[in-house]
C-alpha cells in the first residue's frame, strides 16, 4: 500500500514536470516522450514505411501532395512565429509522399512526415479538399495528440515514473506504431478522442485558411467521407476519425473564424 502511494506521488511529480504548454491549444499537455526521442523514431519508421510501399513520383497528383503539404507547413510556421513560438518547428523535417494504395487514408507522423494514399484523392476531390485533410492531420501532429496518447498509456502501465521514456526496445516501437498507425497496421491505430478531433479540426481549418484554401471546403470533405461509408467498404480514415453531423456543423460554424484568422496574415482570397 505504501509503495503504491509512493508510486502515485512519483507519477504525479513526473506529470507536472513533463507538462508543456502547447502553442496551438494553449493547454498543458503531457509529453513523457520528448521530441528528441520521438522524432528519430518517427523518421526511421517513416523511411521504413516508404521502402515497403509504392511511392508515386513525377505525376501531377504527387506534385499536388507536395504543393499542398508545403503550403500547410509554411502556414504552420507563419502562425507559430506570429504567436511568439519562433523555432517551434526547428526539429521538423517536413516530407510529403503520395503512396499507391486504394486505402482512403492519410496521416502525419511526428516531425512533419506526411503520407497521402492515392485512394483518398477521389474524396479529396482536388487541392482544397486535400488541404482540409492535411491541415487536420498536421494539426494532430503539431498538437502532440499522438504523444499524449502514448504518454497516457505509459502512465497507465506504471512505466512512467522514471521520467522520460526512451523508445528503444521493440515493445515501445510497437506502441509507437499503434499510436501513430504506421506501416501495415492501417486501421489498427486507436482512434483519437473526440476532444482531440475537435481540436485538430479547428487548428486544421486555421492552417488551411492561412495557406490560402477555403476553409468552408472542410465540411464538404467530411460530408463526402461520410457518404462513402454507406458503401460496402467505409474509408479507413473514418475508423480513426468518426464523422457525424455535429462534426460537420462544428466545421461549418468555425470556417468564418478561420477566414478571420487568415486575414491577420494578409490572406483574404481563397481557392
Ligand atoms: Zn483526426
JSON list of N, CA, C and O in Angstrom, two decimals, residues 196-249:
[
{"chain": "A", "resi": 196, "resn": "UNK", "atom": "N", "xyz": [-9.71, 15.56, -28.97]},
{"chain": "A", "resi": 196, "resn": "UNK", "atom": "CA", "xyz": [-8.57, 15.74, -29.87]},
{"chain": "A", "resi": 196, "resn": "UNK", "atom": "C", "xyz": [-9.04, 15.99, -31.30]},
{"chain": "A", "resi": 196, "resn": "UNK", "atom": "O", "xyz": [-8.44, 16.77, -32.04]},
{"chain": "A", "resi": 197, "resn": "UNK", "atom": "N", "xyz": [-10.12, 15.31, -31.69]},
{"chain": "A", "resi": 197, "resn": "UNK", "atom": "CA", "xyz": [-10.65, 15.51, -33.03]},
{"chain": "A", "resi": 197, "resn": "UNK", "atom": "C", "xyz": [-11.14, 16.95, -33.22]},
{"chain": "A", "resi": 197, "resn": "UNK", "atom": "O", "xyz": [-10.87, 17.59, -34.24]},
{"chain": "A", "resi": 198, "resn": "UNK", "atom": "N", "xyz": [-11.86, 17.45, -32.23]},
{"chain": "A", "resi": 198, "resn": "UNK", "atom": "CA", "xyz": [-12.38, 18.82, -32.30]},
{"chain": "A", "resi": 198, "resn": "UNK", "atom": "C", "xyz": [-11.23, 19.82, -32.38]},
{"chain": "A", "resi": 198, "resn": "UNK", "atom": "O", "xyz": [-11.27, 20.78, -33.14]},
{"chain": "A", "resi": 199, "resn": "UNK", "atom": "N", "xyz": [-10.19, 19.56, -31.57]},
{"chain": "A", "resi": 199, "resn": "UNK", "atom": "CA", "xyz": [-9.02, 20.43, -31.56]},
{"chain": "A", "resi": 199, "resn": "UNK", "atom": "C", "xyz": [-8.33, 20.43, -32.93]},
{"chain": "A", "resi": 199, "resn": "UNK", "atom": "O", "xyz": [-7.99, 21.48, -33.48]},
{"chain": "A", "resi": 200, "resn": "UNK", "atom": "N", "xyz": [-8.15, 19.22, -33.48]},
{"chain": "A", "resi": 200, "resn": "UNK", "atom": "CA", "xyz": [-7.47, 19.10, -34.79]},
{"chain": "A", "resi": 200, "resn": "UNK", "atom": "C", "xyz": [-8.31, 19.73, -35.90]},
{"chain": "A", "resi": 200, "resn": "UNK", "atom": "O", "xyz": [-7.77, 20.31, -36.84]},
{"chain": "A", "resi": 201, "resn": "UNK", "atom": "N", "xyz": [-9.63, 19.63, -35.78]},
{"chain": "A", "resi": 201, "resn": "UNK", "atom": "CA", "xyz": [-10.50, 20.27, -36.77]},
{"chain": "A", "resi": 201, "resn": "UNK", "atom": "C", "xyz": [-10.28, 21.78, -36.79]},
{"chain": "A", "resi": 201, "resn": "UNK", "atom": "O", "xyz": [-10.15, 22.39, -37.85]},
{"chain": "A", "resi": 202, "resn": "UNK", "atom": "N", "xyz": [-10.23, 22.37, -35.60]},
{"chain": "A", "resi": 202, "resn": "UNK", "atom": "CA", "xyz": [-10.09, 23.83, -35.52]},
{"chain": "A", "resi": 202, "resn": "UNK", "atom": "C", "xyz": [-8.71, 24.28, -36.01]},
{"chain": "A", "resi": 202, "resn": "UNK", "atom": "O", "xyz": [-8.61, 25.19, -36.85]},
{"chain": "A", "resi": 203, "resn": "UNK", "atom": "N", "xyz": [-7.66, 23.64, -35.52]},
{"chain": "A", "resi": 203, "resn": "UNK", "atom": "CA", "xyz": [-6.31, 24.01, -35.95]},
{"chain": "A", "resi": 203, "resn": "UNK", "atom": "C", "xyz": [-6.16, 23.78, -37.45]},
{"chain": "A", "resi": 203, "resn": "UNK", "atom": "O", "xyz": [-5.58, 24.59, -38.17]},
{"chain": "A", "resi": 204, "resn": "UNK", "atom": "N", "xyz": [-6.71, 22.66, -37.93]},
{"chain": "A", "resi": 204, "resn": "UNK", "atom": "CA", "xyz": [-6.62, 22.32, -39.35]},
{"chain": "A", "resi": 204, "resn": "UNK", "atom": "C", "xyz": [-7.28, 23.38, -40.22]},
{"chain": "A", "resi": 204, "resn": "UNK", "atom": "O", "xyz": [-6.76, 23.74, -41.28]},
{"chain": "A", "resi": 205, "resn": "UNK", "atom": "N", "xyz": [-8.42, 23.89, -39.76]},
{"chain": "A", "resi": 205, "resn": "UNK", "atom": "CA", "xyz": [-9.12, 24.96, -40.50]},
{"chain": "A", "resi": 205, "resn": "UNK", "atom": "C", "xyz": [-8.26, 26.21, -40.58]},
{"chain": "A", "resi": 205, "resn": "UNK", "atom": "O", "xyz": [-8.16, 26.85, -41.63]},
{"chain": "A", "resi": 206, "resn": "UNK", "atom": "N", "xyz": [-7.64, 26.58, -39.46]},
{"chain": "A", "resi": 206, "resn": "UNK", "atom": "CA", "xyz": [-6.75, 27.75, -39.44]},
{"chain": "A", "resi": 206, "resn": "UNK", "atom": "C", "xyz": [-5.61, 27.57, -40.43]},
{"chain": "A", "resi": 206, "resn": "UNK", "atom": "O", "xyz": [-5.29, 28.47, -41.20]},
{"chain": "A", "resi": 207, "resn": "UNK", "atom": "N", "xyz": [-5.00, 26.38, -40.37]},
{"chain": "A", "resi": 207, "resn": "UNK", "atom": "CA", "xyz": [-3.84, 26.13, -41.24]},
{"chain": "A", "resi": 207, "resn": "UNK", "atom": "C", "xyz": [-4.22, 26.22, -42.71]},
{"chain": "A", "resi": 207, "resn": "UNK", "atom": "O", "xyz": [-3.51, 26.86, -43.50]},
{"chain": "A", "resi": 208, "resn": "UNK", "atom": "N", "xyz": [-5.34, 25.59, -43.07]},
{"chain": "A", "resi": 208, "resn": "UNK", "atom": "CA", "xyz": [-5.70, 25.62, -44.49]},
{"chain": "A", "resi": 208, "resn": "UNK", "atom": "C", "xyz": [-6.06, 27.04, -44.93]},
{"chain": "A", "resi": 208, "resn": "UNK", "atom": "O", "xyz": [-5.73, 27.44, -46.05]},
{"chain": "A", "resi": 209, "resn": "UNK", "atom": "N", "xyz": [-6.70, 27.79, -44.05]},
{"chain": "A", "resi": 209, "resn": "UNK", "atom": "CA", "xyz": [-7.08, 29.17, -44.40]},
{"chain": "A", "resi": 209, "resn": "UNK", "atom": "C", "xyz": [-5.85, 30.06, -44.55]},
{"chain": "A", "resi": 209, "resn": "UNK", "atom": "O", "xyz": [-5.74, 30.82, -45.52]},
{"chain": "A", "resi": 210, "resn": "UNK", "atom": "N", "xyz": [-4.92, 29.95, -43.62]},
{"chain": "A", "resi": 210, "resn": "UNK", "atom": "CA", "xyz": [-3.68, 30.75, -43.71]},
{"chain": "A", "resi": 210, "resn": "UNK", "atom": "C", "xyz": [-2.90, 30.35, -44.97]},
{"chain": "A", "resi": 210, "resn": "UNK", "atom": "O", "xyz": [-2.21, 31.16, -45.58]},
{"chain": "A", "resi": 211, "resn": "UNK", "atom": "N", "xyz": [-3.04, 29.08, -45.37]},
{"chain": "A", "resi": 211, "resn": "UNK", "atom": "CA", "xyz": [-2.37, 28.60, -46.60]},
{"chain": "A", "resi": 211, "resn": "UNK", "atom": "C", "xyz": [-3.10, 29.04, -47.86]},
{"chain": "A", "resi": 211, "resn": "UNK", "atom": "O", "xyz": [-2.64, 28.78, -48.97]},
{"chain": "A", "resi": 212, "resn": "UNK", "atom": "N", "xyz": [-4.25, 29.69, -47.70]},
{"chain": "A", "resi": 212, "resn": "UNK", "atom": "CA", "xyz": [-4.96, 30.23, -48.86]},
{"chain": "A", "resi": 212, "resn": "UNK", "atom": "C", "xyz": [-6.06, 29.33, -49.41]},
{"chain": "A", "resi": 212, "resn": "UNK", "atom": "O", "xyz": [-6.56, 29.55, -50.51]},
{"chain": "A", "resi": 213, "resn": "UNK", "atom": "N", "xyz": [-6.43, 28.31, -48.65]},
{"chain": "A", "resi": 213, "resn": "UNK", "atom": "CA", "xyz": [-7.51, 27.41, -49.08]},
{"chain": "A", "resi": 213, "resn": "UNK", "atom": "C", "xyz": [-8.80, 27.73, -48.34]},
{"chain": "A", "resi": 213, "resn": "UNK", "atom": "O", "xyz": [-8.78, 28.00, -47.13]},
{"chain": "A", "resi": 214, "resn": "UNK", "atom": "N", "xyz": [-9.90, 27.64, -49.05]},
{"chain": "A", "resi": 214, "resn": "UNK", "atom": "CA", "xyz": [-11.19, 27.99, -48.47]},
{"chain": "A", "resi": 214, "resn": "UNK", "atom": "C", "xyz": [-11.59, 27.00, -47.36]},
{"chain": "A", "resi": 214, "resn": "UNK", "atom": "O", "xyz": [-11.86, 25.82, -47.64]},
{"chain": "A", "resi": 215, "resn": "UNK", "atom": "N", "xyz": [-11.64, 27.47, -46.10]},
{"chain": "A", "resi": 215, "resn": "UNK", "atom": "CA", "xyz": [-11.94, 26.55, -45.00]},
{"chain": "A", "resi": 215, "resn": "UNK", "atom": "C", "xyz": [-13.35, 25.98, -45.05]},
{"chain": "A", "resi": 215, "resn": "UNK", "atom": "O", "xyz": [-13.63, 24.96, -44.40]},
{"chain": "A", "resi": 216, "resn": "UNK", "atom": "N", "xyz": [-14.23, 26.61, -45.83]},
{"chain": "A", "resi": 216, "resn": "UNK", "atom": "CA", "xyz": [-15.60, 26.08, -45.95]},
{"chain": "A", "resi": 216, "resn": "UNK", "atom": "C", "xyz": [-15.61, 24.70, -46.60]},
{"chain": "A", "resi": 216, "resn": "UNK", "atom": "O", "xyz": [-16.55, 23.93, -46.46]},
{"chain": "A", "resi": 217, "resn": "UNK", "atom": "N", "xyz": [-14.52, 24.37, -47.32]},
{"chain": "A", "resi": 217, "resn": "UNK", "atom": "CA", "xyz": [-14.45, 23.08, -48.00]},
{"chain": "A", "resi": 217, "resn": "UNK", "atom": "C", "xyz": [-14.30, 21.90, -47.02]},
{"chain": "A", "resi": 217, "resn": "UNK", "atom": "O", "xyz": [-14.65, 20.75, -47.36]},
{"chain": "A", "resi": 218, "resn": "UNK", "atom": "N", "xyz": [-13.81, 22.18, -45.81]},
{"chain": "A", "resi": 218, "resn": "UNK", "atom": "CA", "xyz": [-13.59, 21.08, -44.86]},
{"chain": "A", "resi": 218, "resn": "UNK", "atom": "C", "xyz": [-14.89, 20.34, -44.54]},
{"chain": "A", "resi": 218, "resn": "UNK", "atom": "O", "xyz": [-14.93, 19.11, -44.54]},
{"chain": "A", "resi": 219, "resn": "UNK", "atom": "N", "xyz": [-15.95, 21.08, -44.30]},
{"chain": "A", "resi": 219, "resn": "UNK", "atom": "CA", "xyz": [-17.24, 20.44, -44.01]},
{"chain": "A", "resi": 219, "resn": "UNK", "atom": "C", "xyz": [-17.70, 19.60, -45.19]},
{"chain": "A", "resi": 219, "resn": "UNK", "atom": "O", "xyz": [-18.23, 18.49, -45.02]},
{"chain": "A", "resi": 220, "resn": "UNK", "atom": "N", "xyz": [-17.47, 20.12, -46.41]},
{"chain": "A", "resi": 220, "resn": "UNK", "atom": "CA", "xyz": [-17.87, 19.39, -47.62]},
{"chain": "A", "resi": 220, "resn": "UNK", "atom": "C", "xyz": [-17.09, 18.08, -47.73]},
{"chain": "A", "resi": 220, "resn": "UNK", "atom": "O", "xyz": [-17.63, 17.04, -48.12]},
{"chain": "A", "resi": 221, "resn": "UNK", "atom": "N", "xyz": [-15.80, 18.16, -47.39]},
{"chain": "A", "resi": 221, "resn": "UNK", "atom": "CA", "xyz": [-14.96, 16.97, -47.45]},
{"chain": "A", "resi": 221, "resn": "UNK", "atom": "C", "xyz": [-15.50, 15.87, -46.52]},
{"chain": "A", "resi": 221, "resn": "UNK", "atom": "O", "xyz": [-15.62, 14.71, -46.92]},
{"chain": "A", "resi": 222, "resn": "UNK", "atom": "N", "xyz": [-15.84, 16.24, -45.29]},
{"chain": "A", "resi": 222, "resn": "UNK", "atom": "CA", "xyz": [-16.32, 15.24, -44.33]},
{"chain": "A", "resi": 222, "resn": "UNK", "atom": "C", "xyz": [-17.70, 14.73, -44.71]},
{"chain": "A", "resi": 222, "resn": "UNK", "atom": "O", "xyz": [-18.04, 13.59, -44.42]},
{"chain": "A", "resi": 223, "resn": "UNK", "atom": "N", "xyz": [-18.47, 15.55, -45.41]},
{"chain": "A", "resi": 223, "resn": "UNK", "atom": "CA", "xyz": [-19.76, 15.06, -45.93]},
{"chain": "A", "resi": 223, "resn": "UNK", "atom": "C", "xyz": [-19.50, 13.96, -46.96]},
{"chain": "A", "resi": 223, "resn": "UNK", "atom": "O", "xyz": [-20.17, 12.92, -46.96]},
{"chain": "A", "resi": 224, "resn": "UNK", "atom": "N", "xyz": [-18.53, 14.21, -47.84]},
{"chain": "A", "resi": 224, "resn": "UNK", "atom": "CA", "xyz": [-18.20, 13.19, -48.87]},
{"chain": "A", "resi": 224, "resn": "UNK", "atom": "C", "xyz": [-17.68, 11.92, -48.21]},
{"chain": "A", "resi": 224, "resn": "UNK", "atom": "O", "xyz": [-18.01, 10.82, -48.61]},
{"chain": "A", "resi": 225, "resn": "UNK", "atom": "N", "xyz": [-16.86, 12.12, -47.17]},
{"chain": "A", "resi": 225, "resn": "UNK", "atom": "CA", "xyz": [-16.28, 10.97, -46.45]},
{"chain": "A", "resi": 225, "resn": "UNK", "atom": "C", "xyz": [-17.41, 10.15, -45.83]},
{"chain": "A", "resi": 225, "resn": "UNK", "atom": "O", "xyz": [-17.41, 8.92, -45.91]},
{"chain": "A", "resi": 226, "resn": "UNK", "atom": "N", "xyz": [-18.36, 10.81, -45.20]},
{"chain": "A", "resi": 226, "resn": "UNK", "atom": "CA", "xyz": [-19.47, 10.10, -44.56]},
{"chain": "A", "resi": 226, "resn": "UNK", "atom": "C", "xyz": [-20.33, 9.38, -45.59]},
{"chain": "A", "resi": 226, "resn": "UNK", "atom": "O", "xyz": [-20.77, 8.25, -45.36]},
{"chain": "A", "resi": 227, "resn": "UNK", "atom": "N", "xyz": [-20.57, 10.05, -46.73]},
{"chain": "A", "resi": 227, "resn": "UNK", "atom": "CA", "xyz": [-21.39, 9.43, -47.78]},
{"chain": "A", "resi": 227, "resn": "UNK", "atom": "C", "xyz": [-20.74, 8.14, -48.25]},
{"chain": "A", "resi": 227, "resn": "UNK", "atom": "O", "xyz": [-21.43, 7.15, -48.53]},
{"chain": "A", "resi": 228, "resn": "UNK", "atom": "N", "xyz": [-19.42, 8.14, -48.31]},
{"chain": "A", "resi": 228, "resn": "UNK", "atom": "CA", "xyz": [-18.67, 6.96, -48.76]},
{"chain": "A", "resi": 228, "resn": "UNK", "atom": "C", "xyz": [-18.88, 5.77, -47.82]},
{"chain": "A", "resi": 228, "resn": "UNK", "atom": "O", "xyz": [-18.85, 4.63, -48.23]},
{"chain": "A", "resi": 229, "resn": "UNK", "atom": "N", "xyz": [-19.10, 6.07, -46.53]},
{"chain": "A", "resi": 229, "resn": "UNK", "atom": "CA", "xyz": [-19.22, 5.00, -45.54]},
{"chain": "A", "resi": 229, "resn": "UNK", "atom": "C", "xyz": [-20.52, 4.22, -45.67]},
{"chain": "A", "resi": 229, "resn": "UNK", "atom": "O", "xyz": [-20.71, 3.18, -45.05]},
{"chain": "A", "resi": 230, "resn": "UNK", "atom": "N", "xyz": [-21.42, 4.72, -46.50]},
{"chain": "A", "resi": 230, "resn": "UNK", "atom": "CA", "xyz": [-22.66, 3.97, -46.74]},
{"chain": "A", "resi": 230, "resn": "UNK", "atom": "C", "xyz": [-22.45, 2.82, -47.72]},
{"chain": "A", "resi": 230, "resn": "UNK", "atom": "O", "xyz": [-23.29, 1.96, -47.87]},
{"chain": "A", "resi": 231, "resn": "UNK", "atom": "N", "xyz": [-21.30, 2.85, -48.40]},
{"chain": "A", "resi": 231, "resn": "UNK", "atom": "CA", "xyz": [-20.98, 1.77, -49.32]},
{"chain": "A", "resi": 231, "resn": "UNK", "atom": "C", "xyz": [-20.52, 0.54, -48.57]},
{"chain": "A", "resi": 231, "resn": "UNK", "atom": "O", "xyz": [-20.60, 0.48, -47.34]},
{"chain": "A", "resi": 232, "resn": "UNK", "atom": "N", "xyz": [-20.00, -0.45, -49.29]},
{"chain": "A", "resi": 232, "resn": "UNK", "atom": "CA", "xyz": [-19.63, -1.70, -48.62]},
{"chain": "A", "resi": 232, "resn": "UNK", "atom": "C", "xyz": [-18.32, -1.58, -47.85]},
{"chain": "A", "resi": 232, "resn": "UNK", "atom": "O", "xyz": [-18.09, -2.33, -46.92]},
{"chain": "A", "resi": 233, "resn": "UNK", "atom": "N", "xyz": [-17.46, -0.65, -48.26]},
{"chain": "A", "resi": 233, "resn": "UNK", "atom": "CA", "xyz": [-16.17, -0.51, -47.57]},
{"chain": "A", "resi": 233, "resn": "UNK", "atom": "C", "xyz": [-16.00, 0.91, -47.05]},
{"chain": "A", "resi": 233, "resn": "UNK", "atom": "O", "xyz": [-15.66, 1.81, -47.80]},
{"chain": "A", "resi": 234, "resn": "UNK", "atom": "N", "xyz": [-16.25, 1.15, -45.76]},
{"chain": "A", "resi": 234, "resn": "UNK", "atom": "CA", "xyz": [-16.09, 2.50, -45.24]},
{"chain": "A", "resi": 234, "resn": "UNK", "atom": "C", "xyz": [-14.63, 2.95, -45.29]},
{"chain": "A", "resi": 234, "resn": "UNK", "atom": "O", "xyz": [-13.74, 2.12, -45.14]},
{"chain": "A", "resi": 235, "resn": "UNK", "atom": "N", "xyz": [-14.37, 4.23, -45.52]},
{"chain": "A", "resi": 235, "resn": "UNK", "atom": "CA", "xyz": [-13.00, 4.73, -45.61]},
{"chain": "A", "resi": 235, "resn": "UNK", "atom": "C", "xyz": [-12.20, 4.43, -44.34]},
{"chain": "A", "resi": 235, "resn": "UNK", "atom": "O", "xyz": [-12.73, 4.55, -43.24]},
{"chain": "A", "resi": 236, "resn": "UNK", "atom": "N", "xyz": [-10.92, 4.04, -44.52]},
{"chain": "A", "resi": 236, "resn": "UNK", "atom": "CA", "xyz": [-10.05, 3.76, -43.37]},
{"chain": "A", "resi": 236, "resn": "UNK", "atom": "C", "xyz": [-9.96, 4.95, -42.44]},
{"chain": "A", "resi": 236, "resn": "UNK", "atom": "O", "xyz": [-9.90, 4.81, -41.22]},
{"chain": "A", "resi": 237, "resn": "UNK", "atom": "N", "xyz": [-9.94, 6.14, -43.04]},
{"chain": "A", "resi": 237, "resn": "UNK", "atom": "CA", "xyz": [-9.79, 7.35, -42.21]},
{"chain": "A", "resi": 237, "resn": "UNK", "atom": "C", "xyz": [-10.93, 7.48, -41.21]},
{"chain": "A", "resi": 237, "resn": "UNK", "atom": "O", "xyz": [-10.74, 7.98, -40.11]},
{"chain": "A", "resi": 238, "resn": "UNK", "atom": "N", "xyz": [-12.09, 6.96, -41.58]},
{"chain": "A", "resi": 238, "resn": "UNK", "atom": "CA", "xyz": [-13.24, 7.07, -40.67]},
{"chain": "A", "resi": 238, "resn": "UNK", "atom": "C", "xyz": [-13.10, 6.16, -39.45]},
{"chain": "A", "resi": 238, "resn": "UNK", "atom": "O", "xyz": [-13.74, 6.39, -38.42]},
{"chain": "A", "resi": 239, "resn": "UNK", "atom": "N", "xyz": [-12.27, 5.11, -39.56]},
{"chain": "A", "resi": 239, "resn": "UNK", "atom": "CA", "xyz": [-12.11, 4.23, -38.40]},
{"chain": "A", "resi": 239, "resn": "UNK", "atom": "C", "xyz": [-11.39, 4.96, -37.27]},
{"chain": "A", "resi": 239, "resn": "UNK", "atom": "O", "xyz": [-11.59, 4.64, -36.10]},
{"chain": "A", "resi": 240, "resn": "UNK", "atom": "N", "xyz": [-10.56, 5.92, -37.62]},
{"chain": "A", "resi": 240, "resn": "UNK", "atom": "CA", "xyz": [-9.89, 6.70, -36.58]},
{"chain": "A", "resi": 240, "resn": "UNK", "atom": "C", "xyz": [-10.49, 8.10, -36.44]},
{"chain": "A", "resi": 240, "resn": "UNK", "atom": "O", "xyz": [-10.15, 8.85, -35.54]},
{"chain": "A", "resi": 241, "resn": "UNK", "atom": "N", "xyz": [-11.36, 8.45, -37.38]},
{"chain": "A", "resi": 241, "resn": "UNK", "atom": "CA", "xyz": [-11.97, 9.79, -37.38]},
{"chain": "A", "resi": 241, "resn": "UNK", "atom": "C", "xyz": [-13.48, 9.69, -37.57]},
{"chain": "A", "resi": 241, "resn": "UNK", "atom": "O", "xyz": [-13.98, 10.05, -38.65]},
{"chain": "A", "resi": 242, "resn": "UNK", "atom": "N", "xyz": [-14.19, 9.19, -36.58]},
{"chain": "A", "resi": 242, "resn": "UNK", "atom": "CA", "xyz": [-15.64, 9.08, -36.75]},
{"chain": "A", "resi": 242, "resn": "UNK", "atom": "C", "xyz": [-16.24, 10.43, -37.12]},
{"chain": "A", "resi": 242, "resn": "UNK", "atom": "O", "xyz": [-15.94, 11.44, -36.48]},
{"chain": "A", "resi": 243, "resn": "UNK", "atom": "N", "xyz": [-17.03, 10.43, -38.16]},
{"chain": "A", "resi": 243, "resn": "UNK", "atom": "CA", "xyz": [-17.61, 11.69, -38.61]},
{"chain": "A", "resi": 243, "resn": "UNK", "atom": "C", "xyz": [-19.12, 11.64, -38.38]},
{"chain": "A", "resi": 243, "resn": "UNK", "atom": "O", "xyz": [-19.74, 10.62, -38.51]},
{"chain": "A", "resi": 244, "resn": "UNK", "atom": "N", "xyz": [-19.65, 12.76, -37.99]},
{"chain": "A", "resi": 244, "resn": "UNK", "atom": "CA", "xyz": [-21.09, 12.80, -37.75]},
{"chain": "A", "resi": 244, "resn": "UNK", "atom": "C", "xyz": [-21.59, 14.22, -37.99]},
{"chain": "A", "resi": 244, "resn": "UNK", "atom": "O", "xyz": [-20.83, 15.12, -38.35]},
{"chain": "A", "resi": 245, "resn": "UNK", "atom": "N", "xyz": [-22.88, 14.40, -37.78]},
{"chain": "A", "resi": 245, "resn": "UNK", "atom": "CA", "xyz": [-23.49, 15.69, -38.07]},
{"chain": "A", "resi": 245, "resn": "UNK", "atom": "C", "xyz": [-22.89, 16.80, -37.21]},
{"chain": "A", "resi": 245, "resn": "UNK", "atom": "O", "xyz": [-22.71, 17.93, -37.68]},
{"chain": "A", "resi": 246, "resn": "UNK", "atom": "N", "xyz": [-22.56, 16.49, -35.96]},
{"chain": "A", "resi": 246, "resn": "UNK", "atom": "CA", "xyz": [-22.05, 17.56, -35.09]},
{"chain": "A", "resi": 246, "resn": "UNK", "atom": "C", "xyz": [-20.65, 18.01, -35.53]},
{"chain": "A", "resi": 246, "resn": "UNK", "atom": "O", "xyz": [-20.30, 19.18, -35.43]},
{"chain": "A", "resi": 247, "resn": "UNK", "atom": "N", "xyz": [-19.85, 17.07, -36.04]},
{"chain": "A", "resi": 247, "resn": "UNK", "atom": "CA", "xyz": [-18.53, 17.46, -36.55]},
{"chain": "A", "resi": 247, "resn": "UNK", "atom": "C", "xyz": [-18.68, 18.40, -37.74]},
{"chain": "A", "resi": 247, "resn": "UNK", "atom": "O", "xyz": [-18.00, 19.43, -37.82]},
{"chain": "A", "resi": 248, "resn": "UNK", "atom": "N", "xyz": [-19.57, 18.04, -38.64]},
{"chain": "A", "resi": 248, "resn": "UNK", "atom": "CA", "xyz": [-19.76, 18.85, -39.84]},
{"chain": "A", "resi": 248, "resn": "UNK", "atom": "C", "xyz": [-20.34, 20.23, -39.48]},
{"chain": "A", "resi": 248, "resn": "UNK", "atom": "O", "xyz": [-19.91, 21.26, -40.00]},
{"chain": "A", "resi": 249, "resn": "UNK", "atom": "N", "xyz": [-21.26, 20.25, -38.52]},
{"chain": "A", "resi": 249, "resn": "UNK", "atom": "CA", "xyz": [-21.84, 21.53, -38.08]},
{"chain": "A", "resi": 249, "resn": "UNK", "atom": "C", "xyz": [-20.77, 22.40, -37.43]},
{"chain": "A", "resi": 249, "resn": "UNK", "atom": "O", "xyz": [-20.70, 23.62, -37.67]}
]
